[in-house]
CSV table of C-alpha atoms in Angstrom, one decimal:
chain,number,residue,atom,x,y,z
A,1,UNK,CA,7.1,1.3,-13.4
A,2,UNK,CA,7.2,-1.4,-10.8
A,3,UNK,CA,5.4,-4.6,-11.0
A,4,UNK,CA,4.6,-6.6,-7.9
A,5,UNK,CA,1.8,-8.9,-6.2
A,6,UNK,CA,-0.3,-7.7,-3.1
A,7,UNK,CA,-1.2,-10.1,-0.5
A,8,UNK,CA,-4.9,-9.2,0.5
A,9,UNK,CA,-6.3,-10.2,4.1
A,10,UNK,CA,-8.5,-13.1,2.6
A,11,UNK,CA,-5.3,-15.2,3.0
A,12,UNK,CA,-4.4,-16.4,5.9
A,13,UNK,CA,-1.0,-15.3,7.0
A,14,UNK,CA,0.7,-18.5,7.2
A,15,UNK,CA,0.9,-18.6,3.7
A,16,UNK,CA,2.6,-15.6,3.4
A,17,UNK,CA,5.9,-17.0,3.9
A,18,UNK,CA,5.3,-19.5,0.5
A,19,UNK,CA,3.9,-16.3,-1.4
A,20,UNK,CA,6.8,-14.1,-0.4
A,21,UNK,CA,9.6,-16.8,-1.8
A,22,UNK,CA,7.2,-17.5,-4.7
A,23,UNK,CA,7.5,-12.8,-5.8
A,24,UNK,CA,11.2,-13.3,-5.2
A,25,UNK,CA,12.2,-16.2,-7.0
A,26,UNK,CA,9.4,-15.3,-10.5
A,27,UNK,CA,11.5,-11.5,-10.3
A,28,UNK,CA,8.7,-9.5,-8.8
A,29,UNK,CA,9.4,-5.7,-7.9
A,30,UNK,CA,7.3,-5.7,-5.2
A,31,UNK,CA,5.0,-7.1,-2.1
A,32,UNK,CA,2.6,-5.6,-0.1
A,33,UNK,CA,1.3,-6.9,2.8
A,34,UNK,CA,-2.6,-4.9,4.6
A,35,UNK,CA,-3.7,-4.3,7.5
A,36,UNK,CA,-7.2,-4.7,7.1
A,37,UNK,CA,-9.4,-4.9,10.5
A,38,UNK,CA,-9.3,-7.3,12.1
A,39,UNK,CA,-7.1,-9.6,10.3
A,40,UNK,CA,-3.6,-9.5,9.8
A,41,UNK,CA,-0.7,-6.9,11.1
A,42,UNK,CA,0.5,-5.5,8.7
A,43,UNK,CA,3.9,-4.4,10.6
A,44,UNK,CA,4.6,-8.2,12.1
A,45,UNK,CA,3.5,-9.5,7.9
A,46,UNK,CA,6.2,-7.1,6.4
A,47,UNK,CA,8.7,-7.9,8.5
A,48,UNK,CA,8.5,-11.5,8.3
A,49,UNK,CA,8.1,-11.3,4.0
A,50,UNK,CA,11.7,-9.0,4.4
A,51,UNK,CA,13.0,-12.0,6.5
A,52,UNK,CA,12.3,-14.6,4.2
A,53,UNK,CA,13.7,-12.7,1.4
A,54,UNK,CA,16.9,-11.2,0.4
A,55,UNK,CA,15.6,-8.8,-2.7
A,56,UNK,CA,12.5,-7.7,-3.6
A,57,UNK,CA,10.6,-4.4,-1.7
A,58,UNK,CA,7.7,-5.1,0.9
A,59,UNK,CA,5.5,-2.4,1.6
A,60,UNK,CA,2.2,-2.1,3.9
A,61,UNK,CA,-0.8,-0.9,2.2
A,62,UNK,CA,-1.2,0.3,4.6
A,63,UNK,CA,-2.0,1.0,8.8
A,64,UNK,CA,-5.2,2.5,9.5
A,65,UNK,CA,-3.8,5.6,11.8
A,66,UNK,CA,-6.8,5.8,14.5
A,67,UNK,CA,-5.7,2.1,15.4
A,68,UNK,CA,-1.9,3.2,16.5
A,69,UNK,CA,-0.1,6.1,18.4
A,70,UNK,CA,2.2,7.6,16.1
A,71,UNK,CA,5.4,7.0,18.6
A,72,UNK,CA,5.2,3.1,18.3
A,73,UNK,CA,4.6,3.4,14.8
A,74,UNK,CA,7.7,5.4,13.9
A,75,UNK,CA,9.5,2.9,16.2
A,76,UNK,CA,8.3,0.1,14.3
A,77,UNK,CA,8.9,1.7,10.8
A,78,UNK,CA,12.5,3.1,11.6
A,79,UNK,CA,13.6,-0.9,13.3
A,80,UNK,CA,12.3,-2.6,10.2
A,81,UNK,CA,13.8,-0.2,7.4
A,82,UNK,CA,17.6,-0.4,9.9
A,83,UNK,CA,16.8,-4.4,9.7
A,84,UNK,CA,16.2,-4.7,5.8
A,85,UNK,CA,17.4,-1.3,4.7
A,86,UNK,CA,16.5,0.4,1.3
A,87,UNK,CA,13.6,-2.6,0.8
A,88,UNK,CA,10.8,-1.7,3.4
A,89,UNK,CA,7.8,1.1,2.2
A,90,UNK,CA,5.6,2.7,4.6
A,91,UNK,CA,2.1,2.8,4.3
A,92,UNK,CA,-0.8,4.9,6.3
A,93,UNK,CA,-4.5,6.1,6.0
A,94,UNK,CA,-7.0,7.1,8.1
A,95,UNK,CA,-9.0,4.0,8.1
A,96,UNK,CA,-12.2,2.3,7.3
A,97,UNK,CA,-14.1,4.5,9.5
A,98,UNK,CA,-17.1,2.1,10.7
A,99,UNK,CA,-14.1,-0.6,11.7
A,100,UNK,CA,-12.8,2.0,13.2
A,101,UNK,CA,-15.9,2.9,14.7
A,102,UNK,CA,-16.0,-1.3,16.1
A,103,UNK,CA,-12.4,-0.7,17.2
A,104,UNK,CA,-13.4,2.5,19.8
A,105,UNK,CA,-11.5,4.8,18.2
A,106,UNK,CA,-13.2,6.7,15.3
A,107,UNK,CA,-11.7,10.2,14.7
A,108,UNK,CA,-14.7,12.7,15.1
A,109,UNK,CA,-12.1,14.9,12.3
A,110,UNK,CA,-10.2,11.6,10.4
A,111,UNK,CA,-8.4,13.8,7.8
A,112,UNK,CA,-6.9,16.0,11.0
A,113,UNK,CA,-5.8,12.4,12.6
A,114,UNK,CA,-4.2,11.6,9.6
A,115,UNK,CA,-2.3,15.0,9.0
A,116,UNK,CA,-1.4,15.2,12.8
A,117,UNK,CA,0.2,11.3,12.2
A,118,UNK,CA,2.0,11.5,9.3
A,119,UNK,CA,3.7,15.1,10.8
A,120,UNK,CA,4.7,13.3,13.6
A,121,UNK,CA,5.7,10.6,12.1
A,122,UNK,CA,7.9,11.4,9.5
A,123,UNK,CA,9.7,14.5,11.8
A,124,UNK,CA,10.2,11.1,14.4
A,125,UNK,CA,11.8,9.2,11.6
A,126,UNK,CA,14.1,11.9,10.0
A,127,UNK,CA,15.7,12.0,13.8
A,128,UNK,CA,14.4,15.2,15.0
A,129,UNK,CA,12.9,15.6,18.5
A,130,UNK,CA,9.2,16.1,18.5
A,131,UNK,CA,7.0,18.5,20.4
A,132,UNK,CA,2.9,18.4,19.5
A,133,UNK,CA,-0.1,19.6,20.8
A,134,UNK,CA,-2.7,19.1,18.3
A,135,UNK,CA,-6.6,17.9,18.3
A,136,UNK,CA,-5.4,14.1,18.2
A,137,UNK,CA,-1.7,14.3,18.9
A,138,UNK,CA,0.3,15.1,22.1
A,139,UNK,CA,3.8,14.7,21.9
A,140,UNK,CA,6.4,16.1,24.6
A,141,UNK,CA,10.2,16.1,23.4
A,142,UNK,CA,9.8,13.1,21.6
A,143,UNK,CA,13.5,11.7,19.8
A,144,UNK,CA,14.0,8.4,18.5
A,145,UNK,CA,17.2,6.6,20.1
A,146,UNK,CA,17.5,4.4,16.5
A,147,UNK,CA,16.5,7.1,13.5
A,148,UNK,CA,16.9,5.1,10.0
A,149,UNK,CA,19.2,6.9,7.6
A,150,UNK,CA,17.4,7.0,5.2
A,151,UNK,CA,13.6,6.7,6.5
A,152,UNK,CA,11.7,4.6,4.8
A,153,UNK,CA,9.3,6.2,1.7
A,154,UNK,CA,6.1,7.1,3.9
A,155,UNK,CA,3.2,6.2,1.2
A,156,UNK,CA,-0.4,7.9,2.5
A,157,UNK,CA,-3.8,6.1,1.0
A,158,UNK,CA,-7.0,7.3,0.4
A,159,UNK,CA,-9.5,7.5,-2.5
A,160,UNK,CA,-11.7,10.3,-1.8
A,161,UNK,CA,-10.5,14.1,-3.2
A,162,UNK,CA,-9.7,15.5,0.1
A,163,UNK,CA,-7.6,12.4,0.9
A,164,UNK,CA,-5.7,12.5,-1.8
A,165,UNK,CA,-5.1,15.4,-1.7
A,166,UNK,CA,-4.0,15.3,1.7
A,167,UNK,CA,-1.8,12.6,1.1
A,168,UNK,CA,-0.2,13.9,-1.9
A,169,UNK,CA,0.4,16.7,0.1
A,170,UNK,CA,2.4,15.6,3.5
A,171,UNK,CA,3.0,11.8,2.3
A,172,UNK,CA,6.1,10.6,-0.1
A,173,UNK,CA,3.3,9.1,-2.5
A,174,UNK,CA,-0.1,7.9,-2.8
A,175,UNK,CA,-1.3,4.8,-2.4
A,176,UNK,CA,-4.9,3.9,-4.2
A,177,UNK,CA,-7.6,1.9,-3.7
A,178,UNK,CA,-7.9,-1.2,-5.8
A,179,UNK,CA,-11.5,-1.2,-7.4
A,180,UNK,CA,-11.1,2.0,-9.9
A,181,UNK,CA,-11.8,2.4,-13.5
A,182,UNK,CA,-9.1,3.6,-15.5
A,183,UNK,CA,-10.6,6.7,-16.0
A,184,UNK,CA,-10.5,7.1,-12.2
A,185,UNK,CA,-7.4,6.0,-12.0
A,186,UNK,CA,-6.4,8.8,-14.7
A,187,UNK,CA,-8.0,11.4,-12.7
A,188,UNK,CA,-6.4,10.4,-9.4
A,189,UNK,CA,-3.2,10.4,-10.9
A,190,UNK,CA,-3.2,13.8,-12.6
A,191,UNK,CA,-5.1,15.2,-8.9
A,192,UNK,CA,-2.2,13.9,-7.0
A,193,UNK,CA,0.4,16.5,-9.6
A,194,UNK,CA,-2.1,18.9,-9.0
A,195,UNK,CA,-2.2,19.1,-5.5
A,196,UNK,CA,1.9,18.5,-4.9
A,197,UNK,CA,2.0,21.8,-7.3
A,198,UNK,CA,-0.3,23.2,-4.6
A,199,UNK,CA,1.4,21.9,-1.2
A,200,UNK,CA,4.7,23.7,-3.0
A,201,UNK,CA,6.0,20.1,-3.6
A,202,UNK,CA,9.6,20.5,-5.4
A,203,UNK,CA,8.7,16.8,-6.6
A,204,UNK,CA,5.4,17.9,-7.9
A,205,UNK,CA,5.7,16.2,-11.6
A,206,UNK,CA,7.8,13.3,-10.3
A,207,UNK,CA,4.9,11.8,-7.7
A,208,UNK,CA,4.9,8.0,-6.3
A,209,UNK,CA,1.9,6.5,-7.1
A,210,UNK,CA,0.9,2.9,-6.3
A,211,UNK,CA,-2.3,1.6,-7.6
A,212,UNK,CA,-3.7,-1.7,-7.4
A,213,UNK,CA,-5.7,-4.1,-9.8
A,214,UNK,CA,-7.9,-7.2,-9.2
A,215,UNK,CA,-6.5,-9.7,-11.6
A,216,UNK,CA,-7.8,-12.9,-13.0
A,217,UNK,CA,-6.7,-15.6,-15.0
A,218,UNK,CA,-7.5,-19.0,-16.9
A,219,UNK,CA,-10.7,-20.0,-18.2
A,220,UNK,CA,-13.1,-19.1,-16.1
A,221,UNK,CA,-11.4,-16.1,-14.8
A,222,UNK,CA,-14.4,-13.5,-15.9
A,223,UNK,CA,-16.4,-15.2,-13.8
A,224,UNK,CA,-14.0,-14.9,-10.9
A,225,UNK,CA,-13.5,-11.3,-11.3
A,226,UNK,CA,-17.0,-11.1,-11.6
A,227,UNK,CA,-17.6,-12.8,-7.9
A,228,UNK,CA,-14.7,-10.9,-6.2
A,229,UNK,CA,-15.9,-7.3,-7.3
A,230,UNK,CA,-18.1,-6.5,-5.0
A,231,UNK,CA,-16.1,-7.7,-2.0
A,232,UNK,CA,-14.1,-4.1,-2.7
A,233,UNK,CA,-16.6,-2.1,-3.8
A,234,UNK,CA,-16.5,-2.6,-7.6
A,235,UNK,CA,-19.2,-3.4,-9.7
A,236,UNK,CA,-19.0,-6.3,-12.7
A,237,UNK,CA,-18.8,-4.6,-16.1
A,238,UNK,CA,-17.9,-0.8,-15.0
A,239,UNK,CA,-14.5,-1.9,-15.8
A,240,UNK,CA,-12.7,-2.4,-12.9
A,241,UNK,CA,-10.0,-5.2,-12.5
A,242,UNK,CA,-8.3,-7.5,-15.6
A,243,UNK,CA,-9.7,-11.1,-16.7
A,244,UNK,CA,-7.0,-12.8,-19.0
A,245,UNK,CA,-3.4,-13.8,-20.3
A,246,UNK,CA,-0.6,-12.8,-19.5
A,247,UNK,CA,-0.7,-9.9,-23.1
A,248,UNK,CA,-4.1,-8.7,-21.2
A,249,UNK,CA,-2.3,-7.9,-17.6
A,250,UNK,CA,0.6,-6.8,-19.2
A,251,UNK,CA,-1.7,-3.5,-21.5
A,252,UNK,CA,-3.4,-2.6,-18.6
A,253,UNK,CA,-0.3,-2.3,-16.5
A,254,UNK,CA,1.3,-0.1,-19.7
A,255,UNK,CA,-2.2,1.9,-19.3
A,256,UNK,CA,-1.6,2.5,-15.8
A,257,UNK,CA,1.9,4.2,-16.1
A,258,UNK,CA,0.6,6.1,-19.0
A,259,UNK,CA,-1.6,7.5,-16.4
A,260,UNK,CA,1.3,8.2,-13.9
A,261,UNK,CA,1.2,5.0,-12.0
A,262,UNK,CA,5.0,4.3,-10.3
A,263,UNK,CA,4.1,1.0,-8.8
A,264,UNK,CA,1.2,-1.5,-10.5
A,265,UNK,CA,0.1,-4.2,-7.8
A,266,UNK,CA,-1.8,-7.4,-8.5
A,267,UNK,CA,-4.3,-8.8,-6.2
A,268,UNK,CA,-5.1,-12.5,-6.7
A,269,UNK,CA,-9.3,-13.1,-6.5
A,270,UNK,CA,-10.1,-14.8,-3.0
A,271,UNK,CA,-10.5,-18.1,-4.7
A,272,UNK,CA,-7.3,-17.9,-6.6
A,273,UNK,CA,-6.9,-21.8,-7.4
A,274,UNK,CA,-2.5,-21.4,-7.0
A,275,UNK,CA,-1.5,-18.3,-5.9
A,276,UNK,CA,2.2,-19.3,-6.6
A,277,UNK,CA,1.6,-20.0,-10.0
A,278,UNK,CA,-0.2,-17.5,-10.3
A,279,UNK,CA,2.6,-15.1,-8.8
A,280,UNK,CA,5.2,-17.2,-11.3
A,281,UNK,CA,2.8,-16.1,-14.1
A,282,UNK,CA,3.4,-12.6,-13.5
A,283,UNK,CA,6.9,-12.4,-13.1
A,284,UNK,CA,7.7,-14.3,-15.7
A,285,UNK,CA,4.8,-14.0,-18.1
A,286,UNK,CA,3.5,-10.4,-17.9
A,287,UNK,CA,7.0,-8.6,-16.5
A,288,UNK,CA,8.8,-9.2,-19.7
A,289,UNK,CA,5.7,-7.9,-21.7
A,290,UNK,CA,5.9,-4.4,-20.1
A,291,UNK,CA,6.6,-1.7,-22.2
């Protein structure tokens, strides 16, 4: 399992390039960069984080889809993975749907946007030409000029059964929300087989799956967690998110690829006293403690 540190939108992007340095030099796996509405792009925040780094993998969890026309987006997913090959992941959902709403563009069917995206989307990036007439997407003999070879792995989020289902069907893995109990994570987890066994999936026991936790440490860092919570949904004491050392991070990320998890992210609270150190503590405090 992969280890790495998500960026969330409540920091501003020009710290991103100090954070980014910080994951590569502490022997992180992994970054992730959002595109939460209406803060940072997540496109112009990965590329950047590849830029300023020479090693570890940057992935966008992730676009919301009604905010983008699938041409661009392949366009801007195939030039970053030929810039930085092999180190860029893909990421896509359907969107919060009342920011979508803000934004003018709520899907009347967003599970159909989504499938009609990531179709396009993925056909785009493996070079072939395109041709689509669906409820959300027109396409007419669509070809990328600059294919990557390999695409980038296209991850699909959602939390909710029919979208993870959906994404476990037509995406290259899942990503997860990041206020779950570990029984939900368990259950998402063993969904997402279920479903790739469904779709056909010749990958079916061997899925991607990223999940995130909200992570807090030192001595007040109960209370922290505590604060931060609700900002994403969770509730104080269901037991969502880690407060503690370095041995505490370290089971829950072993529980997490018990469950199936491929890729364990840690989000900092919003008032994280030093994110770097707080990124050093975790690649080279928890990492060596994973089983």
């Amino acid at each position: 399992m992969r280890i790495g540190i998500h960026i969330p939108p409540t920091i501003p992007p020009e710290r991103l390039r100090s954070l980014a340095t910080a994951a590569e030099r502490s022997g992180l796996d992994e970054l992730w960069v959002w595109e939460d509405s209406f803060k940072q792009s997540g496109v112009a925040s990965a590329t950047a984080a590849l830029a300023w780094t020479d090693r570890i993998r940057v992935g966008i969890s992730l676009l919301p889809a009604p905010l983008r026309n699938p041409v661009l987006t392949a366009m801007e997913f195939a030039t970053v993975e030929r810039m930085f090959p092999g180190r860029f992941v893909a990421g896509i959902g359907h969107g919060v749907q009342e920011w979508m709403g803000q934004a003018g563009v709520r899907a009347a069917s967003p599970l159909t946007l989504l499938r009609e995206q990531v179709t396009a989307i993925r056909d785009l990036l493996a070079g072939e030409e395109v041709t689509a007439s669906g409820r959300y997407v027109n396409l007419d003999r669509v070809r990328l000029d600059w294919p990557p070879s390999p695409p980038p792995p296209l991850m699909v989020g959602g939390s909710g059964p029919r979208s993870v289902a959906l994404a476990a069907e037509i995406g290259d893995g899942n990503l997860l929300t990041n206020a779950l109990t570990d029984d939900e994570v368990r259950a998402l987890a063993g969904a997402v087989i279920v479903a790739r066994k469904q779709a056909g999936r010749t990958d079916a026991d061997r899925p991607e799956v990223a999940a995130a936790q909200i992570v807090a440490t030192g001595a007040d860092a109960q209370q922290r967690l505590d604060r931060e919570l609700p900002l994403w949904g969770g509730r104080p004491g269901a037991g969502i998110g880690v407060a503690g050392d370095a041995a505490a991070v370290a089971a829950a990320a072993d529980r997490y690829a018990s469950y199936g998890i491929t890729s364990y992210g840690v989000q900092p609270t919003a008032d994280e006293p030093d994110l770097e150190g707080f990124i050093a503590f975790l690649g080279r405090q928890v990492k060596p403690l994973l089983s």
